[in-house]
PDB file of C-alpha atoms in Angstrom:
ATOM      1  CA  MET O  58      90.637  61.944  99.708  1.00 83.00           C
ATOM      2  CA  ARG O  59      89.702  62.385  96.057  1.00 85.00           C
ATOM      3  CA  GLN O  60      91.798  64.634  93.876  1.00 86.00           C
ATOM      4  CA  GLU O  61      91.213  66.183  90.442  1.00 84.00           C
ATOM      5  CA  HIS O  62      94.108  67.804  88.600  1.00 84.00           C
ATOM      6  CA  LEU O  63      93.468  71.366  87.442  1.00 86.00           C
ATOM      7  CA  VAL O  64      96.709  72.827  86.203  1.00 92.00           C
ATOM      8  CA  SER O  65     100.502  72.495  86.420  1.00 93.00           C
ATOM      9  CA  LEU O  66     102.584  75.638  86.222  1.00 94.00           C
ATOM     10  CA  ASN O  67     106.228  75.295  85.241  1.00 93.00           C
ATOM     11  CA  ILE O  68     108.008  78.413  86.398  1.00 93.00           C
ATOM     12  CA  HIS O  69     111.502  79.649  87.120  1.00 93.00           C
ATOM     13  CA  SER O  70     112.826  80.504  90.555  1.00 95.00           C
ATOM     14  CA  ASN O  71     112.410  84.252  90.366  1.00 92.00           C
ATOM     15  CA  ALA O  72     110.014  86.934  91.517  1.00 90.00           C
ATOM     16  CA  ARG O  73     108.795  87.527  87.979  1.00 88.00           C
ATOM     17  CA  SER O  74     107.086  84.134  88.060  1.00 89.00           C
ATOM     18  CA  LEU O  75     105.146  84.820  91.239  1.00 91.00           C
ATOM     19  CA  PRO O  76     102.246  86.756  89.632  1.00 91.00           C
ATOM     20  CA  VAL O  77     101.583  83.762  87.388  1.00 92.00           C
ATOM     21  CA  VAL O  78     101.123  81.460  90.362  1.00 94.00           C
ATOM     22  CA  ARG O  79      99.207  84.047  92.374  1.00 94.00           C
ATOM     23  CA  GLY O  80      96.854  84.601  89.449  1.00 92.00           C
ATOM     24  CA  ALA O  81      96.152  80.891  89.070  1.00 93.00           C
ATOM     25  CA  VAL O  82      95.578  80.404  92.796  1.00 95.00           C
ATOM     26  CA  GLU O  83      93.249  83.405  92.985  1.00 94.00           C
ATOM     27  CA  GLN O  84      91.282  82.253  89.967  1.00 90.00           C
ATOM     28  CA  LEU O  85      90.839  78.682  91.184  1.00 92.00           C
ATOM     29  CA  ALA O  86      90.182  79.650  94.795  1.00 94.00           C
ATOM     30  CA  SER O  87      87.424  81.966  93.676  1.00 90.00           C
ATOM     31  CA  SER O  88      85.849  79.373  91.389  1.00 88.00           C
ATOM     32  CA  GLU O  89      86.002  76.731  94.146  1.00 91.00           C
ATOM     33  CA  GLY O  90      84.116  78.936  96.602  1.00 92.00           C
ATOM     34  CA  PHE O  91      86.835  80.323  98.857  1.00 95.00           C
ATOM     35  CA  ASP O  92      85.989  83.776 100.220  1.00 94.00           C
ATOM     36  CA  ALA O  93      88.302  86.773  99.855  1.00 94.00           C
ATOM     37  CA  THR O  94      90.023  86.210 103.208  1.00 93.00           C
ATOM     38  CA  GLU O  95      90.682  82.540 102.497  1.00 94.00           C
ATOM     39  CA  THR O  96      91.932  83.364  99.013  1.00 95.00           C
ATOM     40  CA  HIS O  97      94.299  85.950 100.456  1.00 94.00           C
ATOM     41  CA  GLY O  98      95.594  83.304 102.840  1.00 94.00           C
ATOM     42  CA  LEU O  99      96.177  80.842 100.017  1.00 95.00           C
ATOM     43  CA  VAL O 100      98.116  83.444  98.038  1.00 95.00           C
ATOM     44  CA  LEU O 101     100.163  84.271 101.125  1.00 94.00           C
ATOM     45  CA  ALA O 102     100.979  80.597 101.673  1.00 95.00           C
ATOM     46  CA  ILE O 103     102.091  79.986  98.087  1.00 95.00           C
ATOM     47  CA  ASP O 104     104.158  83.188  98.152  1.00 94.00           C
ATOM     48  CA  GLU O 105     105.945  81.987 101.274  1.00 93.00           C
ATOM     49  CA  ALA O 106     106.428  78.494  99.875  1.00 95.00           C
ATOM     50  CA  LEU O 107     107.990  79.822  96.681  1.00 95.00           C
ATOM     51  CA  ALA O 108     110.120  82.329  98.558  1.00 93.00           C
ATOM     52  CA  ASN O 109     111.500  79.449 100.645  1.00 92.00           C
ATOM     53  CA  VAL O 110     112.311  77.395  97.551  1.00 94.00           C
ATOM     54  CA  ILE O 111     114.103  80.309  95.896  1.00 94.00           C
ATOM     55  CA  LYS O 112     116.004  81.337  99.010  1.00 91.00           C
ATOM     56  CA  HIS O 113     116.833  78.003 100.628  1.00 91.00           C
ATOM     57  CA  GLY O 114     116.385  75.379  97.898  1.00 93.00           C
ATOM     58  CA  TYR O 115     118.151  77.267  95.146  1.00 96.00           C
ATOM     59  CA  ASN O 116     120.225  79.773  97.169  1.00 93.00           C
ATOM     60  CA  GLY O 117     118.700  82.650  95.248  1.00 94.00           C
ATOM     61  CA  GLN O 118     119.415  81.344  91.744  1.00 95.00           C
ATOM     62  CA  SER O 119     116.776  82.809  89.444  1.00 94.00           C
ATOM     63  CA  ASP O 120     116.669  80.293  86.595  1.00 94.00           C
ATOM     64  CA  GLN O 121     115.900  77.019  88.339  1.00 96.00           C
ATOM     65  CA  PRO O 122     112.736  74.982  87.715  1.00 96.00           C
ATOM     66  CA  ILE O 123     109.739  74.902  90.019  1.00 96.00           C
ATOM     67  CA  THR O 124     106.492  73.097  89.237  1.00 96.00           C
ATOM     68  CA  VAL O 125     103.331  74.171  91.011  1.00 97.00           C
ATOM     69  CA  THR O 126     100.417  71.786  90.627  1.00 96.00           C
ATOM     70  CA  LEU O 127      96.917  72.836  91.612  1.00 96.00           C
ATOM     71  CA  SER O 128      94.158  70.307  92.177  1.00 95.00           C
ATOM     72  CA  VAL O 129      90.660  70.217  93.571  1.00 94.00           C
ATOM     73  CA  VAL O 130      90.290  67.790  96.467  1.00 95.00           C
ATOM     74  CA  GLN O 131      87.351  66.375  98.338  1.00 93.00           C
ATOM     75  CA  SER O 132      87.799  64.914 101.810  1.00 90.00           C
ATOM     76  CA  ASP O 133      86.216  61.663 102.931  1.00 90.00           C
ATOM     77  CA  THR O 134      83.632  63.777 104.761  1.00 90.00           C
ATOM     78  CA  GLY O 135      82.766  65.683 101.582  1.00 90.00           C
ATOM     79  CA  ARG O 136      84.636  68.940 102.219  1.00 91.00           C
ATOM     80  CA  ARG O 137      85.988  70.512  99.042  1.00 93.00           C
ATOM     81  CA  GLY O 138      89.315  72.240  98.897  1.00 95.00           C
ATOM     82  CA  LEU O 139      92.387  73.130  96.932  1.00 96.00           C
ATOM     83  CA  ALA O 140      95.640  71.142  96.980  1.00 97.00           C
ATOM     84  CA  ILE O 141      98.845  72.917  96.025  1.00 97.00           C
ATOM     85  CA  GLU O 142     102.020  70.963  95.381  1.00 97.00           C
ATOM     86  CA  VAL O 143     105.312  72.822  95.047  1.00 97.00           C
ATOM     87  CA  ARG O 144     108.040  70.684  93.508  1.00 97.00           C
ATOM     88  CA  ASP O 145     111.633  71.785  93.059  1.00 96.00           C
ATOM     89  CA  GLN O 146     114.991  70.261  92.162  1.00 96.00           C
ATOM     90  CA  GLY O 147     116.914  72.103  94.836  1.00 94.00           C
ATOM     91  CA  ARG O 148     118.834  71.042  97.883  1.00 90.00           C
ATOM     92  CA  GLN O 149     117.255  68.219  99.856  1.00 90.00           C
ATOM     93  CA  VAL O 150     116.841  68.567 103.602  1.00 88.00           C
ATOM     94  CA  ASP O 151     115.298  66.298 106.203  1.00 85.00           C
ATOM     95  CA  PRO O 152     111.574  67.201 106.213  1.00 85.00           C
ATOM     96  CA  THR O 153     111.455  66.855 109.997  1.00 82.00           C
ATOM     97  CA  SER O 154     114.072  69.594 110.288  1.00 79.00           C
ATOM     98  CA  ILE O 155     111.895  72.110 108.450  1.00 76.00           C
ATOM     99  CA  CYS O 156     110.197  74.265 111.028  1.00 69.00           C
ATOM    100  CA  GLY O 157     109.928  77.967 111.553  1.00 63.00           C
ATOM    101  CA  ARG O 158     112.168  79.536 114.164  1.00 61.00           C
ATOM    102  CA  ASP O 159     110.872  80.262 117.650  1.00 63.00           C
ATOM    103  CA  LEU O 160     108.170  82.937 117.497  1.00 57.00           C
ATOM    104  CA  ASP O 161     109.709  84.573 120.578  1.00 62.00           C
ATOM    105  CA  ASP O 162     112.817  85.221 118.494  1.00 62.00           C
ATOM    106  CA  VAL O 163     111.642  88.576 117.181  1.00 56.00           C
ATOM    107  CA  ARG O 164     113.414  89.625 113.977  1.00 54.00           C
ATOM    108  CA  PRO O 165     112.437  90.045 110.339  1.00 52.00           C
ATOM    109  CA  GLY O 166     111.900  87.006 108.096  1.00 53.00           C
ATOM    110  CA  GLY O 167     111.958  83.296 108.800  1.00 61.00           C
ATOM    111  CA  LEU O 168     108.237  82.955 109.435  1.00 74.00           C
ATOM    112  CA  GLY O 169     107.285  81.350 106.128  1.00 82.00           C
ATOM    113  CA  VAL O 170     106.690  77.885 107.550  1.00 87.00           C
ATOM    114  CA  HIS O 171     104.643  79.310 110.441  1.00 87.00           C
ATOM    115  CA  ILE O 172     102.511  81.267 107.983  1.00 89.00           C
ATOM    116  CA  ILE O 173     101.986  78.239 105.747  1.00 93.00           C
ATOM    117  CA  LYS O 174     100.936  76.043 108.672  1.00 91.00           C
ATOM    118  CA  ALA O 175      98.666  78.767 110.071  1.00 91.00           C
ATOM    119  CA  VAL O 176      96.883  79.308 106.777  1.00 92.00           C
ATOM    120  CA  MET O 177      96.625  75.787 105.394  1.00 95.00           C
ATOM    121  CA  ASP O 178      94.746  72.795 106.803  1.00 95.00           C
ATOM    122  CA  GLU O 179      97.559  70.451 105.782  1.00 95.00           C
ATOM    123  CA  ALA O 180     101.193  71.097 104.894  1.00 95.00           C
ATOM    124  CA  ALA O 181     103.817  68.389 104.526  1.00 95.00           C
ATOM    125  CA  TYR O 182     107.329  68.332 103.076  1.00 94.00           C
ATOM    126  CA  SER O 183     108.828  65.257 101.453  1.00 95.00           C
ATOM    127  CA  CYS O 184     112.051  64.284  99.683  1.00 94.00           C
ATOM    128  CA  PRO O 185     111.184  62.585  96.376  1.00 95.00           C
ATOM    129  CA  SER O 186     113.635  59.918  95.270  1.00 94.00           C
ATOM    130  CA  GLU O 187     114.213  61.841  91.999  1.00 93.00           C
ATOM    131  CA  GLY O 188     115.742  64.709  93.975  1.00 94.00           C
ATOM    132  CA  GLY O 189     114.631  68.093  95.214  1.00 95.00           C
ATOM    133  CA  MET O 190     111.847  68.797  97.651  1.00 96.00           C
ATOM    134  CA  CYS O 191     108.081  68.600  97.509  1.00 97.00           C
ATOM    135  CA  LEU O 192     105.661  70.596  99.618  1.00 96.00           C
ATOM    136  CA  ARG O 193     102.028  69.533  99.524  1.00 97.00           C
ATOM    137  CA  MET O 194      99.481  71.917 101.016  1.00 97.00           C
ATOM    138  CA  VAL O 195      95.722  71.534 101.282  1.00 97.00           C
ATOM    139  CA  LYS O 196      93.101  74.050 102.275  1.00 96.00           C
ATOM    140  CA  PHE O 197      89.425  73.248 102.539  1.00 96.00           C
ATOM    141  CA  VAL O 198      86.660  75.730 101.872  1.00 94.00           C
ATOM    142  CA  GLY O 199      85.276  77.140 105.086  1.00 86.00           C
ATOM    143  CA  GLU O 200      86.508  77.674 108.601  1.00 65.00           C
ATOM    144  CA  HIS O 201      90.050  76.643 109.447  1.00 61.00           C
ATOM    145  CA  PRO O 202      90.007  73.824 112.060  1.00 53.00           C
ATOM    146  CA  SER O 203      92.251  75.787 114.441  1.00 56.00           C
ATOM    147  CA  ALA O 204      89.758  78.662 114.447  1.00 53.00           C
ATOM    148  CA  LYS O 205      87.045  76.516 116.068  1.00 47.00           C
TER     149      LYS O 205
ATOM    150  CA  MET T  38      87.138 135.763  61.869  1.00 44.00           C
ATOM    151  CA  GLY T  39      90.119 135.045  64.054  1.00 46.00           C
ATOM    152  CA  ASP T  40      87.828 133.850  66.832  1.00 50.00           C
ATOM    153  CA  ARG T  41      85.928 131.599  64.447  1.00 50.00           C
ATOM    154  CA  GLY T  42      89.200 130.133  63.310  1.00 49.00           C
ATOM    155  CA  ARG T  43      90.294 129.309  66.866  1.00 52.00           C
ATOM    156  CA  MET T  44      86.924 127.791  67.787  1.00 52.00           C
ATOM    157  CA  GLY T  45      87.057 125.575  64.764  1.00 57.00           C
ATOM    158  CA  PHE T  46      90.647 124.550  65.327  1.00 55.00           C
ATOM    159  CA  THR T  47      90.322 123.426  68.958  1.00 60.00           C
ATOM    160  CA  PRO T  48      87.776 120.602  68.504  1.00 60.00           C
ATOM    161  CA  VAL T  49      89.552 119.350  65.399  1.00 59.00           C
ATOM    162  CA  PHE T  50      92.893 119.418  67.193  1.00 56.00           C
ATOM    163  CA  SER T  51      91.376 117.581  70.184  1.00 58.00           C
ATOM    164  CA  MET T  52      89.911 114.892  67.960  1.00 56.00           C
ATOM    165  CA  LEU T  53      93.220 114.431  66.153  1.00 55.00           C
ATOM    166  CA  ALA T  54      95.078 114.273  69.478  1.00 54.00           C
ATOM    167  CA  ILE T  55      92.703 111.600  70.782  1.00 50.00           C
ATOM    168  CA  PHE T  56      93.050 109.681  67.511  1.00 50.00           C
ATOM    169  CA  PHE T  57      96.827 109.733  67.575  1.00 50.00           C
ATOM    170  CA  ILE T  58      97.036 108.948  71.300  1.00 49.00           C
ATOM    171  CA  GLY T  59      94.821 105.956  70.625  1.00 47.00           C
ATOM    172  CA  CYS T  60      97.027 104.859  67.748  1.00 47.00           C
ATOM    173  CA  ALA T  61     100.173 105.381  69.817  1.00 46.00           C
ATOM    174  CA  LYS T  62      99.067 102.799  72.388  1.00 54.00           C
ATOM    175  CA  PRO T  63     100.099  99.569  70.739  1.00 55.00           C
ATOM    176  CA  GLN T  64      99.369  96.368  72.628  1.00 70.00           C
ATOM    177  CA  HIS T  65     103.026  95.339  73.053  1.00 78.00           C
ATOM    178  CA  PHE T  66     102.060  92.178  74.884  1.00 84.00           C
ATOM    179  CA  ARG T  67     100.467  90.631  71.766  1.00 89.00           C
ATOM    180  CA  ALA T  68     103.842  89.617  70.349  1.00 87.00           C
ATOM    181  CA  ASP T  69     104.751  87.801  73.562  1.00 92.00           C
ATOM    182  CA  ILE T  70     101.649  85.602  73.318  1.00 95.00           C
ATOM    183  CA  GLN T  71     103.767  83.580  70.876  1.00 93.00           C
ATOM    184  CA  SER T  72     107.011  83.855  72.837  1.00 93.00           C
ATOM    185  CA  GLU T  73     109.240  80.794  73.078  1.00 92.00           C
ATOM    186  CA  ASN T  74     109.172  81.155  76.862  1.00 88.00           C
ATOM    187  CA  ALA T  75     106.050  79.730  78.501  1.00 89.00           C
ATOM    188  CA  GLY T  76     106.230  82.210  81.371  1.00 86.00           C
ATOM    189  CA  ASP T  77     106.281  85.130  78.932  1.00 89.00           C
ATOM    190  CA  ARG T  78     103.336  83.641  77.045  1.00 93.00           C
ATOM    191  CA  ILE T  79     101.346  83.414  80.272  1.00 92.00           C
ATOM    192  CA  LEU T  80     102.161  86.988  81.302  1.00 90.00           C
ATOM    193  CA  ALA T  81     101.193  88.302  77.846  1.00 94.00           C
ATOM    194  CA  ILE T  82      97.947  86.315  77.824  1.00 95.00           C
ATOM    195  CA  ARG T  83      97.059  87.641  81.282  1.00 93.00           C
ATOM    196  CA  LYS T  84      97.660  91.217  80.110  1.00 93.00           C
ATOM    197  CA  ALA T  85      95.487  90.668  77.054  1.00 95.00           C
ATOM    198  CA  GLY T  86      92.721  89.328  79.274  1.00 95.00           C
ATOM    199  CA  GLU T  87      92.987  92.210  81.705  1.00 93.00           C
ATOM    200  CA  ALA T  88      92.898  94.684  78.797  1.00 95.00           C
ATOM    201  CA  LYS T  89      89.966  92.770  77.241  1.00 94.00           C
ATOM    202  CA  ASP T  90      91.942  92.962  74.008  1.00 95.00           C
ATOM    203  CA  ARG T  91      89.586  91.476  71.405  1.00 94.00           C
ATOM    204  CA  LYS T  92      92.222  91.695  68.691  1.00 94.00           C
ATOM    205  CA  ALA T  93      94.397  89.294  70.691  1.00 96.00           C
ATOM    206  CA  VAL T  94      91.700  86.606  70.683  1.00 97.00           C
ATOM    207  CA  PRO T  95      92.960  84.755  67.559  1.00 97.00           C
ATOM    208  CA  LEU T  96      96.463  84.616  69.073  1.00 97.00           C
ATOM    209  CA  ILE T  97      95.115  83.349  72.377  1.00 97.00           C
ATOM    210  CA  VAL T  98      92.952  80.738  70.640  1.00 97.00           C
ATOM    211  CA  ASP T  99      96.161  79.403  69.066  1.00 97.00           C
ATOM    212  CA  ARG T 100      97.496  78.851  72.579  1.00 97.00           C
ATOM    213  CA  LEU T 101      94.553  76.630  73.606  1.00 96.00           C
ATOM    214  CA  ASP T 102      96.559  73.655  72.368  1.00 93.00           C
ATOM    215  CA  ASP T 103      99.847  74.912  73.804  1.00 94.00           C
ATOM    216  CA  GLU T 104     102.201  72.216  75.095  1.00 92.00           C
ATOM    217  CA  ASP T 105     102.267  73.966  78.488  1.00 92.00           C
ATOM    218  CA  ASP T 106      99.295  73.265  80.756  1.00 91.00           C
ATOM    219  CA  GLY T 107      99.687  76.638  82.465  1.00 92.00           C
ATOM    220  CA  VAL T 108      99.529  78.509  79.157  1.00 95.00           C
ATOM    221  CA  ARG T 109      96.332  76.650  78.234  1.00 95.00           C
ATOM    222  CA  PHE T 110      94.867  77.432  81.656  1.00 94.00           C
ATOM    223  CA  PHE T 111      95.483  81.170  81.381  1.00 95.00           C
ATOM    224  CA  ALA T 112      94.442  81.216  77.726  1.00 96.00           C
ATOM    225  CA  ILE T 113      90.914  80.023  78.458  1.00 96.00           C
ATOM    226  CA  ILE T 114      90.601  82.366  81.444  1.00 94.00           C
ATOM    227  CA  ALA T 115      91.583  85.302  79.214  1.00 96.00           C
ATOM    228  CA  LEU T 116      89.202  84.206  76.456  1.00 97.00           C
ATOM    229  CA  GLU T 117      86.340  83.893  78.920  1.00 96.00           C
ATOM    230  CA  ARG T 118      87.124  87.327  80.300  1.00 95.00           C
ATOM    231  CA  ILE T 119      87.171  88.892  76.850  1.00 96.00           C
ATOM    232  CA  THR T 120      84.253  87.070  75.203  1.00 96.00           C
ATOM    233  CA  GLY T 121      82.157  85.833  78.137  1.00 94.00           C
ATOM    234  CA  THR T 122      82.291  82.186  77.104  1.00 94.00           C
ATOM    235  CA  ARG T 123      84.523  79.102  77.292  1.00 95.00           C
ATOM    236  CA  LEU T 124      82.841  77.225  74.443  1.00 96.00           C
ATOM    237  CA  GLY T 125      83.148  74.074  76.522  1.00 94.00           C
ATOM    238  CA  TYR T 126      86.957  74.182  76.752  1.00 96.00           C
ATOM    239  CA  ASP T 127      88.692  72.563  79.756  1.00 91.00           C
ATOM    240  CA  ASN T 128      92.478  72.969  79.880  1.00 88.00           C
ATOM    241  CA  SER T 129      92.993  69.695  81.750  1.00 84.00           C
ATOM    242  CA  ALA T 130      90.607  67.579  79.660  1.00 87.00           C
ATOM    243  CA  PRO T 131      91.974  64.788  77.434  1.00 88.00           C
ATOM    244  CA  SER T 132      93.425  66.132  74.186  1.00 88.00           C
ATOM    245  CA  SER T 133      90.560  64.685  72.097  1.00 90.00           C
ATOM    246  CA  GLU T 134      88.028  66.732  74.077  1.00 91.00           C
ATOM    247  CA  ARG T 135      90.249  69.781  74.013  1.00 93.00           C
ATOM    248  CA  ASN T 136      90.696  69.527  70.257  1.00 94.00           C
ATOM    249  CA  ALA T 137      86.931  69.606  69.703  1.00 95.00           C
ATOM    250  CA  ALA T 138      86.639  72.737  71.847  1.00 96.00           C
ATOM    251  CA  VAL T 139      89.626  74.342  70.104  1.00 97.00           C
ATOM    252  CA  GLU T 140      87.881  73.780  66.776  1.00 97.00           C
ATOM    253  CA  ARG T 141      84.785  75.541  68.137  1.00 97.00           C
ATOM    254  CA  TRP T 142      87.008  78.473  69.115  1.00 97.00           C
ATOM    255  CA  ARG T 143      88.609  78.578  65.655  1.00 97.00           C
ATOM    256  CA  GLU T 144      85.160  78.668  64.086  1.00 96.00           C
ATOM    257  CA  PHE T 145      84.210  81.434  66.524  1.00 96.00           C
ATOM    258  CA  VAL T 146      87.180  83.471  65.298  1.00 96.00           C
ATOM    259  CA  ARG T 147      86.518  82.680  61.621  1.00 95.00           C
ATOM    260  CA  ARG T 148      83.011  84.069  62.067  1.00 93.00           C
ATOM    261  CA  GLY T 149      84.366  87.207  63.732  1.00 91.00           C
ATOM    262  CA  GLY T 150      82.695  86.388  67.030  1.00 86.00           C
ATOM    263  CA  HIS T 151      85.578  87.967  68.927  1.00 84.00           C
ATOM    264  CA  LEU T 152      85.158  91.344  67.282  1.00 83.00           C
ATOM    265  CA  SER T 153      82.814  94.041  68.438  1.00 73.00           C
ATOM    266  CA  LYS T 154      79.630  94.675  66.472  1.00 64.00           C
ATOM    267  CA  ASP T 155      81.207  97.667  64.745  1.00 65.00           C
ATOM    268  CA  GLU T 156      84.293  95.714  63.727  1.00 65.00           C
ATOM    269  CA  SER T 157      82.656  92.552  62.480  1.00 58.00           C
ATOM    270  CA  GLY T 158      79.208  93.622  61.411  1.00 55.00           C
ATOM    271  CA  VAL T 159      77.779  90.799  63.490  1.00 50.00           C
ATOM    272  CA  ALA T 160      76.442  90.794  67.003  1.00 45.00           C
ATOM    273  CA  VAL T 161      78.474  89.053  69.672  1.00 45.00           C
ATOM    274  CA  ARG T 162      76.298  86.932  71.891  1.00 46.00           C
ATOM    275  CA  GLY T 163      78.413  86.434  74.989  1.00 43.00           C
ATOM    276  CA  GLY T 164      77.721  85.568  78.607  1.00 41.00           C
ATOM    277  CA  ALA T 165      77.270  81.821  78.214  1.00 42.00           C
ATOM    278  CA  ALA T 166      80.166  80.945  80.488  1.00 40.00           C
ATOM    279  CA  ASN T 167      81.233  77.341  80.189  1.00 41.00           C
ATOM    280  CA  GLY T 168      78.608  76.775  77.545  1.00 41.00           C
ATOM    281  CA  VAL T 169      79.085  75.857  73.935  1.00 42.00           C
ATOM    282  CA  GLU T 170      76.403  78.064  72.524  1.00 40.00           C
ATOM    283  CA  GLY T 171      78.019  81.465  72.963  1.00 40.00           C
ATOM    284  CA  GLY T 172      79.234  82.040  69.427  1.00 40.00           C
ATOM    285  CA  ALA T 173      78.638  84.820  66.996  1.00 40.00           C
ATOM    286  CA  ALA T 174      75.155  85.273  65.701  1.00 35.00           C
ATOM    287  CA  PRO T 175      74.546  84.025  62.172  1.00 32.00           C
ATOM    288  CA  HIS T 176      75.242  86.437  59.352  1.00 31.00           C
TER     289      HIS T 176
END
């Protein structure tokens, strides 16, 4: 997969920063050819990802650093898409333990990971050796594979 | 005579009210374009772009070589929204390429290309998105 860096956004872990990231994602999604529904999905996914970092990674602290990196990617088969990497310096957890709760467990909240995986074509957590967590998400322009 | 006086007063009063309302709407976000906080700079630049605030263009041009990639990204989006051109600027290009584009933007501002025809006395020739030819017309 080829990747071309577009922009890195250094924000703080608070709701005030969210419009900045949303605005960048909307702008780039539109210029890369995502339709309105796909763009909405991308914004939803990044909202959920950042909400998880703030709530679980930083326990609600509002002044901690988060870096969101947006890149254009092209798959080996030529599909273009947008890669979003969310990097924090918060609490590390085993990536394999990160999964949404059972969907049959009906109560508010806790569906962020489900939403991210439903919207994006790829989503993977990792624990960088420098600390914190990294979430890399990719969405390609066009129909989501699970919709076929 | 009294009626004439009232008829004359109303339009004048309305014009003055519109004038003062216009003056009383300062673009508070302009100051934050130079804030020490990158997040505040981005938010202010976005507001200027949304308001198509031509008077903020020189301040935004100064942010095209901001140390923060995100600020540069939103600066060129706002400038394109306001003026209709990018003058070949790419926020993630190597600094040598960016510097050349920044210089084109500074020249654009020096020539008053960001001002409306009434303000600058020159015609703005916009609409050349991503191009380098969308500057102000020659004097």
